[in-house]
Amino acid sequence: DAGVIQSPRHEVTEMGQEVTLRCKPISGHDYLFWYRQTMMRGLELLIYFNNNVPIDDSGMPEDRFSAKMPNASFSTLKIQPSEPRDSAVYFCASSPQGTDVYGYTFGSGTRLTVV
Amino acid sequence: GQNIDQPTEMTATEGAIVQINCTYQTSGFNGLFWYQQHAGEAPTFLSYNVLDGLEEKGRFSSFLSRSKGYSYLLLKELQMKDSASYLCAVRWWNGQNFVFGPGTRLSVLP
């Protein structure tokens, strides 16, 4: 299994531009999570999906952020327009239904820099 | 609130034993994870506790006391490669999502 795959690994963009982050979860995992990590705030949950349906998006900072999961093998996190304070590492994670014994599997993350 | 507290930094010597503590709000507790995160990398799963007691996995053990809202991660026979951040994550009530603590940065010295 290739694990959770995220792209791009690094993204540098100018303020005001649209940014799209992509994630392919592990096949068969029913849950998908988007996290953001910064030095100041640590690892924060933005949104999570169960069977492609958004369950809790209370962590999404504001309307500039949106996430979709059109099918079981793909999810996107979009920021439009981007701002310097959005600079962070964005992680996608997935887990199977009904068990916590193996935890979440995280992707390698996307390091976003907004200048 | 759902505060999770961990020491910010710890230092230990190669070959020694170190205990990293995590405290959390007890109301509605429904599971706790420990993760390891090396600098510039993704978190990796170490352990899961939902019942009181000690879970042992090789050099790493994790303990939970639900009544005290307390967990610790015990690392034995420390190696240089154990230098990393250790994150405690807690789930409350019936939600699926775990809330991560601030993490403890462990430095293992020769």
Short mmCIF file of C-alpha atoms in Angstrom, two decimals, chain A residues 5 22-23 27 56 58 61 63 66 68 82 89-90 100 105:
data_model
loop_
_atom_site.label_atom_id
_atom_site.label_comp_id
_atom_site.label_asym_id
_atom_site.label_seq_id
_atom_site.Cartn_x
_atom_site.Cartn_y
_atom_site.Cartn_z
CA ILE A 5 -0.63 10.48 -0.89
CA ARG A 22 -4.88 17.18 -3.00
CA CYS A 23 -5.13 13.91 -1.09
CA SER A 27 -7.90 2.32 -0.22
CA ASP A 56 -17.52 18.13 10.93
CA SER A 58 -16.16 23.41 12.47
CA PRO A 61 -11.12 28.91 9.56
CA ASP A 63 -15.24 30.96 4.03
CA SER A 66 -13.44 24.71 1.24
CA LYS A 68 -14.53 18.32 -1.20
CA SER A 82 -4.93 32.81 0.04
CA VAL A 89 1.87 22.43 6.74
CA TYR A 90 -1.40 20.82 5.70
CA ASP A 100 -8.83 2.98 16.47
CA THR A 105 -2.29 7.28 8.82
#
